[in-house]
Amino acid sequence: MRYEKEITRQEIFDVVVVGGGVAGFTAAVAAARTGAHTALIEDSGALGGILTTGLNPQIGIFYAYKKQVIAGIGWELCKRLEKQGFAEIPNFEKIDTSLGGIPSNVKVVPAMAEAEMLAMCKESGVSLFFHTKAVDATVKKEKVTALIAADKNGLRCFTASVFIDCSGDGDFAVFCGAEYEKSKTLQPGTYGYSFHTTNLDELTEETLRTAFTTAREKGELCHGDFWPEYHAPIKNFFIEGGDNANHIAFDGSDADDLTRAEIEGRDRMARMMKFASSQANIVIHPSAANVSARETRRITCDYKMSVADFLTGRLYEDSICYGYYNMDLHSDKKGQAFDSENQTLPPCVIPAIPYRSLTVKGFINLLVAGRCAGFDRRVMGALRVKAPCMAMGEAVGTAAALSLPQGNVKTVDMQMLKQRLTNNGAIVPKKDFI
């Protein structure tokens, strides 16, 4: 079938950011604050992505070895929320962040994070386009010339000097024809939900484990309904109230598989809530708007950050932010919570992210940030988390604005970019930082 239609609605911007998750939010605010006329396109009705509509309100990690390594716009969001009483920031003087996990993370109230991110976009002059999904692109030689989007009113064309893909799955970059990698085995995703147990002190691990095992044997619960069932107490499910509580194997870059995962995620939640209500007095809260992926595509960029780069903390001439987190590739295999190839960062190593891992190979005006950037899969397992994504987003948003009016993101003056990021409160990697 061949389908042709003239697109009459056109929008003209300096910078267009695709995806309003934590990377896209910081990218758009950074570009706008640096003087670019900026559009942020988001296919849902809210900002924050996995942090907010995905109901995973943990942000990690801003500190390493008791020293702050990521700041800037993402940290500003956390401090603004803390001032209002809607964020819990750990005492990083006492936390050993090398252990990772919940104690190292900033925890926010998702609804208020949505509102504060919206406020910061409006203050910066970002033009927001909710319920707008990128569906195609036009390209001339090495330059992206337009983004084609669909919304409630039909098709809309966005033109800009620079485009930034923060979709997580690299959707727009793929529409442009960018090369990409996708592993045969993908990390499982998670469907977010939460509840509160009113009689937590009455629960015992022995009783809960017995009941859980019995429910599994009867087929009332399935493998993956509660993660990590093999290496964590069942009582933790009640203590944490369902946060990050399941595993769902799916490919988030495939619409049909994503539909299946959305259905399966809600089935998993329902089974666990029936189990929980049979064991305790619980209050169920609203669930996530969508299932959240941990891994899909990785776009081929001008440099692929390797495991050796990551584990040695290699410093590049174009290092533009840190990304501190241990390798964290989840596994869907029975009896195995994480990938066996995961490695913990050596002491006093803080990985630095090069700008070249965010510039897309074969394009002069296309950038990426977040889990779809140019990393080895195991490196992506660490840098896919929220604080590094925020840092990457701010870096590419600033770079996009500095590339104007030509829009060639590969000729940005690196010292000017680093200085602008520093002036704006971000932390740029440097020698002898620790």
Short mmCIF file of C-alpha atoms in Angstrom, two decimals:
data_model
loop_
_atom_site.label_atom_id
_atom_site.label_comp_id
_atom_site.label_asym_id
_atom_site.label_seq_id
_atom_site.Cartn_x
_atom_site.Cartn_y
_atom_site.Cartn_z
CA MET A 1 0.00 0.00 0.00
CA ARG A 2 1.26 3.47 -0.86
CA TYR A 3 -0.14 6.39 1.09
CA GLU A 4 0.50 10.06 0.35
CA LYS A 5 -0.82 13.12 2.15
CA GLU A 6 0.21 16.75 2.34
CA ILE A 7 1.09 17.86 5.88
CA THR A 8 -0.31 21.34 6.37
CA ARG A 9 0.59 21.84 10.04
CA GLN A 10 4.23 22.86 10.40
CA GLU A 11 6.28 23.88 13.43
CA ILE A 12 9.70 25.57 13.20
CA PHE A 13 12.20 25.38 16.06
CA ASP A 14 15.93 25.55 16.69
CA VAL A 15 15.99 22.29 18.67
CA VAL A 16 13.45 19.46 18.84
CA VAL A 17 13.72 16.89 21.64
CA VAL A 18 11.92 13.57 21.27
CA GLY A 19 10.83 11.98 24.56
CA GLY A 20 9.93 13.66 27.83
CA GLY A 21 11.57 11.25 30.26
CA VAL A 22 14.37 12.38 32.55
CA ALA A 23 16.91 12.66 29.70
CA GLY A 24 14.53 14.53 27.41
CA PHE A 25 13.41 16.85 30.20
CA THR A 26 16.97 17.94 31.03
CA ALA A 27 17.89 18.19 27.34
CA ALA A 28 14.96 20.49 26.58
CA VAL A 29 15.49 22.72 29.63
CA ALA A 30 19.23 22.96 28.92
CA ALA A 31 18.70 23.88 25.27
CA ALA A 32 16.09 26.50 26.13
CA ARG A 33 18.17 28.02 28.93
CA THR A 34 21.08 28.28 26.48
CA GLY A 35 18.95 30.36 24.16
CA ALA A 36 17.48 27.85 21.70
CA HIS A 37 13.83 27.93 20.62
CA THR A 38 13.05 24.41 21.85
CA ALA A 39 10.24 21.90 21.39
CA LEU A 40 9.76 18.82 23.57
CA ILE A 41 7.62 16.07 22.01
CA GLU A 42 6.12 13.46 24.34
CA ASP A 43 3.67 10.76 23.36
CA SER A 44 2.03 10.56 26.79
CA GLY A 45 0.42 13.34 28.78
CA ALA A 46 3.14 13.94 31.36
CA LEU A 47 6.89 14.37 31.83
CA GLY A 48 9.22 12.00 33.66
CA GLY A 49 8.74 8.66 31.93
CA ILE A 50 9.79 5.73 34.11
CA LEU A 51 10.32 8.07 37.09
CA THR A 52 6.72 9.30 37.10
CA THR A 53 4.20 7.55 34.85
CA GLY A 54 6.24 4.36 35.22
CA LEU A 55 6.06 4.63 39.05
CA ASN A 56 9.74 4.01 39.69
CA PRO A 57 10.45 7.11 41.84
CA GLN A 58 14.09 6.33 42.66
CA ILE A 59 16.91 8.43 41.16
CA GLY A 60 20.44 7.12 41.41
CA ILE A 61 23.23 7.92 41.82
CA PHE A 62 24.38 11.53 42.29
CA TYR A 63 27.34 10.84 44.62
CA ALA A 64 30.42 8.63 44.56
CA TYR A 65 32.82 8.17 47.45
CA LYS A 66 31.00 10.92 49.38
CA LYS A 67 31.59 13.44 46.59
CA GLN A 68 28.94 14.73 44.20
CA VAL A 69 29.54 13.56 40.63
CA ILE A 70 26.25 14.53 38.94
CA ALA A 71 24.52 17.86 39.53
CA GLY A 72 22.97 20.37 37.12
CA ILE A 73 19.31 20.34 36.11
CA GLY A 74 18.56 16.88 37.47
CA TRP A 75 19.92 17.78 40.90
CA GLU A 76 18.08 21.10 40.77
CA LEU A 77 14.83 19.17 40.30
CA CYS A 78 15.58 17.04 43.37
CA LYS A 79 16.43 20.05 45.54
CA ARG A 80 13.31 21.92 44.43
CA LEU A 81 11.19 18.92 45.34
CA GLU A 82 12.99 18.46 48.66
CA LYS A 83 12.30 22.09 49.59
CA GLN A 84 8.59 21.45 49.05
CA GLY A 85 8.66 18.20 51.03
CA PHE A 86 8.33 15.92 48.00
CA ALA A 87 11.79 14.35 47.83
CA GLU A 88 13.96 12.40 50.24
CA ILE A 89 17.68 12.99 49.64
CA PRO A 90 20.02 10.62 51.50
CA ASN A 91 22.80 11.89 53.72
CA PHE A 92 25.58 11.13 51.27
CA GLU A 93 28.19 11.74 53.96
CA LYS A 94 27.05 8.49 55.57
CA ILE A 95 25.93 6.38 52.58
CA ASP A 96 28.31 3.99 50.82
CA THR A 97 27.02 4.54 47.29
CA SER A 98 29.33 1.85 45.90
CA LEU A 99 26.80 -0.66 47.22
CA GLY A 100 24.05 0.91 45.09
CA GLY A 101 20.44 0.09 45.84
CA ILE A 102 17.66 2.09 47.46
CA PRO A 103 19.80 3.71 50.24
CA SER A 104 21.85 5.50 47.54
CA ASN A 105 18.86 6.89 45.64
CA VAL A 106 16.88 10.11 45.88
CA LYS A 107 13.20 9.21 46.24
CA VAL A 108 10.58 11.60 44.86
CA VAL A 109 6.79 11.81 44.85
CA PRO A 110 5.93 10.99 41.21
CA ALA A 111 2.92 13.31 40.87
CA MET A 112 4.84 16.28 42.24
CA ALA A 113 7.90 15.45 40.14
CA GLU A 114 5.65 15.64 37.06
CA ALA A 115 4.41 19.05 38.18
CA GLU A 116 7.87 20.41 38.99
CA MET A 117 9.38 19.22 35.71
CA LEU A 118 6.51 20.92 33.93
CA ALA A 119 7.17 24.12 35.88
CA MET A 120 10.87 24.08 34.97
CA CYS A 121 10.04 23.60 31.29
CA LYS A 122 7.58 26.49 31.34
CA GLU A 123 10.05 28.73 33.21
CA SER A 124 12.72 27.96 30.58
CA GLY A 125 10.42 28.63 27.63
CA VAL A 126 10.23 25.05 26.34
CA SER A 127 7.28 24.47 23.99
CA LEU A 128 5.57 21.25 25.05
CA PHE A 129 3.72 18.91 22.71
CA PHE A 130 1.98 16.17 24.69
CA HIS A 131 0.13 13.25 23.07
CA THR A 132 2.43 13.72 20.09
CA LYS A 133 4.38 10.77 18.72
CA ALA A 134 7.27 10.88 16.26
CA VAL A 135 6.41 8.49 13.42
CA ASP A 136 8.86 9.33 10.64
CA ALA A 137 11.68 11.60 9.48
CA THR A 138 13.03 13.19 6.34
CA VAL A 139 16.77 13.20 5.76
CA LYS A 140 18.98 14.85 3.15
CA LYS A 141 22.49 13.43 3.00
CA GLU A 142 23.81 13.63 6.61
CA LYS A 143 21.21 16.07 7.84
CA VAL A 144 17.80 15.40 9.40
CA THR A 145 15.46 17.93 7.79
CA ALA A 146 12.13 17.20 9.47
CA LEU A 147 10.35 15.13 12.06
CA ILE A 148 6.90 13.81 11.21
CA ALA A 149 4.61 13.38 14.21
CA ALA A 150 1.05 12.22 14.78
CA ASP A 151 -1.37 13.68 17.31
CA LYS A 152 -5.14 13.91 17.86
CA ASN A 153 -5.45 16.30 14.92
CA GLY A 154 -3.49 14.22 12.43
CA LEU A 155 0.04 14.66 11.12
CA ARG A 156 2.36 17.52 12.02
CA CYS A 157 5.79 18.43 10.66
CA PHE A 158 8.58 19.77 12.89
CA THR A 159 11.66 21.36 11.36
CA ALA A 160 14.74 22.30 13.37
CA SER A 161 18.47 22.82 13.16
CA VAL A 162 19.12 20.01 15.69
CA PHE A 163 17.15 16.95 16.76
CA ILE A 164 17.73 15.03 20.00
CA ASP A 165 16.42 11.49 20.50
CA CYS A 166 15.68 10.81 24.16
CA SER A 167 12.99 8.24 23.47
CA GLY A 168 14.86 5.48 25.30
CA ASP A 169 14.26 3.07 22.44
CA GLY A 170 16.00 5.25 19.85
CA ASP A 171 12.80 5.36 17.78
CA PHE A 172 13.43 8.65 16.02
CA ALA A 173 17.07 7.87 15.22
CA VAL A 174 15.91 4.63 13.60
CA PHE A 175 13.28 6.53 11.58
CA CYS A 176 16.17 8.68 10.34
CA GLY A 177 18.03 5.59 9.18
CA ALA A 178 20.64 5.44 11.93
CA GLU A 179 22.46 2.18 12.54
CA TYR A 180 21.71 0.42 15.81
CA GLU A 181 22.35 -2.70 17.87
CA LYS A 182 19.79 -4.82 19.68
CA SER A 183 20.80 -7.89 21.65
CA LYS A 184 19.12 -11.23 21.04
CA THR A 185 18.35 -11.41 24.75
CA LEU A 186 16.96 -8.23 26.30
CA GLN A 187 16.68 -7.37 29.95
CA PRO A 188 13.15 -7.89 31.31
CA GLY A 189 11.10 -4.79 32.01
CA THR A 190 8.81 -3.94 34.91
CA TYR A 191 5.21 -2.86 35.39
CA GLY A 192 5.03 -0.40 38.29
CA TYR A 193 2.44 -0.30 41.03
CA SER A 194 2.32 0.39 44.76
CA PHE A 195 0.39 -0.44 47.89
CA HIS A 196 0.62 0.14 51.63
CA THR A 197 0.50 -2.53 54.35
CA THR A 198 -1.21 -1.35 57.52
CA ASN A 199 -0.21 -4.33 59.73
CA LEU A 200 3.39 -4.82 58.63
CA ASP A 201 4.63 -5.62 62.16
CA GLU A 202 2.36 -8.68 62.30
CA LEU A 203 3.93 -10.32 59.25
CA THR A 204 6.68 -12.94 59.49
CA GLU A 205 8.99 -14.05 56.72
CA GLU A 206 8.46 -17.73 57.47
CA THR A 207 4.69 -17.49 57.09
CA LEU A 208 4.91 -15.35 53.96
CA ARG A 209 7.48 -17.62 52.30
CA THR A 210 5.35 -20.68 52.96
CA ALA A 211 2.25 -18.97 51.56
CA PHE A 212 4.18 -17.72 48.54
CA THR A 213 5.58 -21.17 47.77
CA THR A 214 2.14 -22.74 48.09
CA ALA A 215 0.62 -20.15 45.75
CA ARG A 216 3.36 -20.84 43.21
CA GLU A 217 2.73 -24.58 43.39
CA LYS A 218 -1.00 -24.05 42.84
CA GLY A 219 -0.36 -21.85 39.82
CA GLU A 220 -1.83 -18.78 41.53
CA LEU A 221 1.53 -17.01 41.06
CA CYS A 222 3.98 -17.26 38.16
CA HIS A 223 7.72 -16.85 37.74
CA GLY A 224 8.44 -13.12 37.46
CA ASP A 225 5.35 -11.97 39.39
CA PHE A 226 7.67 -11.02 42.26
CA TRP A 227 11.27 -10.11 41.57
CA PRO A 228 13.67 -10.97 43.13
CA GLU A 229 11.88 -14.00 44.56
CA TYR A 230 15.04 -16.12 44.75
CA HIS A 231 17.37 -13.87 46.71
CA ALA A 232 15.22 -11.52 48.76
CA PRO A 233 12.72 -12.00 51.59
CA ILE A 234 9.06 -12.10 50.57
CA LYS A 235 8.40 -9.59 53.36
CA ASN A 236 10.40 -7.06 51.35
CA PHE A 237 7.52 -7.00 48.88
CA PHE A 238 5.27 -5.70 51.67
CA ILE A 239 7.92 -3.37 53.11
CA GLU A 240 8.64 -1.74 49.74
CA GLY A 241 5.00 -1.70 48.71
CA GLY A 242 5.41 -3.21 45.26
CA ASP A 243 8.13 -0.81 44.08
CA ASN A 244 10.02 -2.38 41.13
CA ALA A 245 8.44 -5.71 42.01
CA ASN A 246 8.20 -7.80 38.83
CA HIS A 247 9.96 -8.90 35.66
CA ILE A 248 8.38 -9.04 32.20
CA ALA A 249 10.31 -10.26 29.16
CA PHE A 250 9.48 -8.12 26.11
CA ASP A 251 10.88 -5.98 23.32
CA GLY A 252 9.80 -2.39 23.92
CA SER A 253 10.72 -1.39 20.36
CA ASP A 254 8.05 -3.70 18.93
CA ALA A 255 4.45 -2.45 19.20
CA ASP A 256 2.86 -5.89 19.25
CA ASP A 257 5.21 -7.18 21.93
CA LEU A 258 4.74 -3.99 23.93
CA THR A 259 0.97 -4.52 23.84
CA ARG A 260 1.44 -8.06 25.15
CA ALA A 261 3.70 -6.76 27.93
CA GLU A 262 1.15 -4.13 28.99
CA ILE A 263 -1.44 -6.89 29.41
CA GLU A 264 0.98 -9.23 31.15
CA GLY A 265 2.14 -6.50 33.52
CA ARG A 266 -1.35 -5.89 34.80
CA ASP A 267 -1.94 -9.62 35.12
CA ARG A 268 1.21 -9.90 37.23
CA MET A 269 0.08 -7.01 39.43
CA ALA A 270 -3.37 -8.54 39.91
CA ARG A 271 -1.97 -11.91 40.97
CA MET A 272 0.40 -10.33 43.51
CA MET A 273 -2.28 -8.03 44.91
CA LYS A 274 -4.60 -11.00 45.43
CA PHE A 275 -1.76 -12.79 47.21
CA ALA A 276 -0.90 -9.71 49.30
CA SER A 277 -4.51 -9.14 50.34
CA SER A 278 -4.74 -12.77 51.47
CA GLN A 279 -1.76 -12.27 53.80
CA ALA A 280 -2.09 -8.71 55.11
CA ASN A 281 -4.24 -5.63 55.39
CA ILE A 282 -3.32 -3.54 52.35
CA VAL A 283 -4.35 -0.34 50.62
CA ILE A 284 -3.79 -0.40 46.85
CA HIS A 285 -2.61 2.80 45.14
CA PRO A 286 -2.99 3.74 41.45
CA SER A 287 -0.73 1.74 39.13
CA ALA A 288 1.63 2.86 36.36
CA ALA A 289 0.37 4.22 33.07
CA ASN A 290 2.59 1.83 31.15
CA VAL A 291 5.13 -0.95 31.40
CA SER A 292 8.77 0.20 31.53
CA ALA A 293 11.62 -1.26 29.47
CA ARG A 294 15.21 -1.55 30.67
CA GLU A 295 16.72 -2.26 27.29
CA THR A 296 15.89 -2.11 23.59
CA ARG A 297 18.07 -0.51 20.90
CA ARG A 298 21.49 1.11 21.25
CA ILE A 299 22.13 3.66 18.50
CA THR A 300 25.50 3.52 16.74
CA CYS A 301 27.33 6.70 17.64
CA ASP A 302 30.74 8.06 16.75
CA TYR A 303 32.29 6.19 19.67
CA LYS A 304 31.17 3.04 21.46
CA MET A 305 32.06 3.23 25.15
CA SER A 306 33.59 -0.12 26.10
CA VAL A 307 33.62 -2.17 29.29
CA ALA A 308 37.33 -1.39 29.68
CA ASP A 309 36.59 2.34 29.36
CA PHE A 310 33.90 2.01 32.01
CA LEU A 311 35.83 -0.08 34.54
CA THR A 312 39.00 2.04 34.32
CA GLY A 313 37.22 5.39 34.45
CA ARG A 314 38.89 6.48 31.23
CA LEU A 315 39.01 10.23 30.81
CA TYR A 316 38.49 11.49 27.25
CA GLU A 317 39.19 14.88 25.71
CA ASP A 318 35.45 15.18 25.15
CA SER A 319 34.25 13.81 28.51
CA ILE A 320 31.12 15.81 29.31
CA CYS A 321 29.57 14.08 32.34
CA TYR A 322 29.97 11.24 34.80
CA GLY A 323 27.78 8.16 35.04
CA TYR A 324 28.35 6.38 38.33
CA TYR A 325 26.54 3.05 38.78
CA ASN A 326 27.55 -0.61 38.93
CA MET A 327 26.70 -2.81 35.94
CA ASP A 328 23.08 -3.79 36.37
CA LEU A 329 21.78 -6.13 33.68
CA HIS A 330 18.66 -7.90 34.96
CA SER A 331 18.04 -11.53 34.04
CA ASP A 332 14.77 -13.36 33.41
CA LYS A 333 16.28 -16.79 33.97
CA LYS A 334 14.85 -18.84 36.83
CA GLY A 335 17.10 -18.68 39.87
CA GLN A 336 19.15 -15.79 38.44
CA ALA A 337 18.26 -12.19 39.25
CA PHE A 338 21.12 -10.52 37.36
CA ASP A 339 23.32 -11.26 34.37
CA SER A 340 26.41 -13.27 35.32
CA GLU A 341 28.64 -10.83 33.40
CA ASN A 342 27.80 -7.87 35.64
CA GLN A 343 30.78 -6.31 37.37
CA THR A 344 31.11 -3.89 40.26
CA LEU A 345 33.12 -0.72 39.71
CA PRO A 346 36.62 -0.87 41.22
CA PRO A 347 37.27 1.46 44.20
CA CYS A 348 37.62 5.17 43.38
CA VAL A 349 36.63 4.69 39.71
CA ILE A 350 34.02 7.06 38.28
CA PRO A 351 33.17 6.39 34.62
CA ALA A 352 33.15 9.44 32.35
CA ILE A 353 30.89 9.65 29.30
CA PRO A 354 32.37 11.04 26.05
CA TYR A 355 30.39 13.42 23.87
CA ARG A 356 31.17 11.19 20.86
CA SER A 357 29.00 8.46 22.39
CA LEU A 358 26.02 10.83 22.06
CA THR A 359 26.61 12.06 18.48
CA VAL A 360 24.97 9.71 15.96
CA LYS A 361 27.19 8.16 13.31
CA GLY A 362 26.41 9.46 9.82
CA PHE A 363 24.44 12.55 10.92
CA ILE A 364 25.61 16.09 11.63
CA ASN A 365 22.53 17.32 13.52
CA LEU A 366 21.28 14.31 15.47
CA LEU A 367 22.09 13.56 19.11
CA VAL A 368 20.96 10.85 21.54
CA ALA A 369 20.88 10.62 25.33
CA GLY A 370 19.80 7.90 27.73
CA ARG A 371 19.89 4.15 27.46
CA CYS A 372 19.90 4.18 23.62
CA ALA A 373 23.28 5.99 23.45
CA GLY A 374 26.53 4.55 22.08
CA PHE A 375 27.54 2.08 24.78
CA ASP A 376 28.54 -1.55 25.01
CA ARG A 377 25.55 -3.50 26.32
CA ARG A 378 27.12 -4.08 29.73
CA VAL A 379 28.01 -0.39 30.03
CA MET A 380 24.44 0.49 29.10
CA GLY A 381 23.36 -1.71 32.01
CA ALA A 382 24.94 0.84 34.33
CA LEU A 383 24.37 4.12 32.48
CA ARG A 384 20.68 3.49 31.73
CA VAL A 385 19.69 4.65 35.24
CA LYS A 386 18.19 8.07 35.86
CA ALA A 387 20.99 10.32 37.18
CA PRO A 388 23.41 9.55 34.30
CA CYS A 389 20.51 9.97 31.85
CA MET A 390 19.82 13.40 33.35
CA ALA A 391 23.49 14.35 32.99
CA MET A 392 23.61 13.15 29.36
CA GLY A 393 20.42 15.04 28.55
CA GLU A 394 21.74 18.31 29.92
CA ALA A 395 25.00 17.86 27.99
CA VAL A 396 23.37 17.26 24.60
CA GLY A 397 20.76 19.97 25.12
CA THR A 398 23.49 22.48 25.84
CA ALA A 399 25.57 21.26 22.90
CA ALA A 400 22.60 21.53 20.54
CA ALA A 401 22.03 25.15 21.48
CA LEU A 402 25.74 25.98 21.15
CA SER A 403 25.79 24.48 17.64
CA LEU A 404 23.34 27.08 16.35
CA PRO A 405 22.72 28.55 13.84
CA GLN A 406 24.44 25.94 11.63
CA GLY A 407 23.34 23.02 13.79
CA ASN A 408 26.40 20.87 13.21
CA VAL A 409 26.71 19.16 16.58
CA LYS A 410 30.05 17.61 15.63
CA THR A 411 31.84 20.95 15.37
CA VAL A 412 30.81 22.28 18.79
CA ASP A 413 33.72 23.86 20.62
CA MET A 414 34.38 21.33 23.39
CA GLN A 415 35.94 23.79 25.80
CA MET A 416 33.02 26.16 25.36
CA LEU A 417 30.58 23.29 25.99
CA LYS A 418 32.40 22.19 29.13
CA GLN A 419 32.58 25.75 30.42
CA ARG A 420 28.89 26.37 29.77
CA LEU A 421 27.94 23.14 31.57
CA THR A 422 30.15 24.09 34.51
CA ASN A 423 28.71 27.61 34.66
CA ASN A 424 25.22 26.10 34.72
CA GLY A 425 26.02 23.94 37.73
CA ALA A 426 26.73 20.63 35.99
CA ILE A 427 29.83 18.60 36.86
CA VAL A 428 32.30 18.01 34.02
CA PRO A 429 34.88 15.21 34.40
CA LYS A 430 38.45 16.28 35.01
CA LYS A 431 41.77 14.80 36.03
CA ASP A 432 42.27 14.05 39.75
CA PHE A 433 38.57 14.64 40.48
CA ILE A 434 38.74 12.05 43.29
#
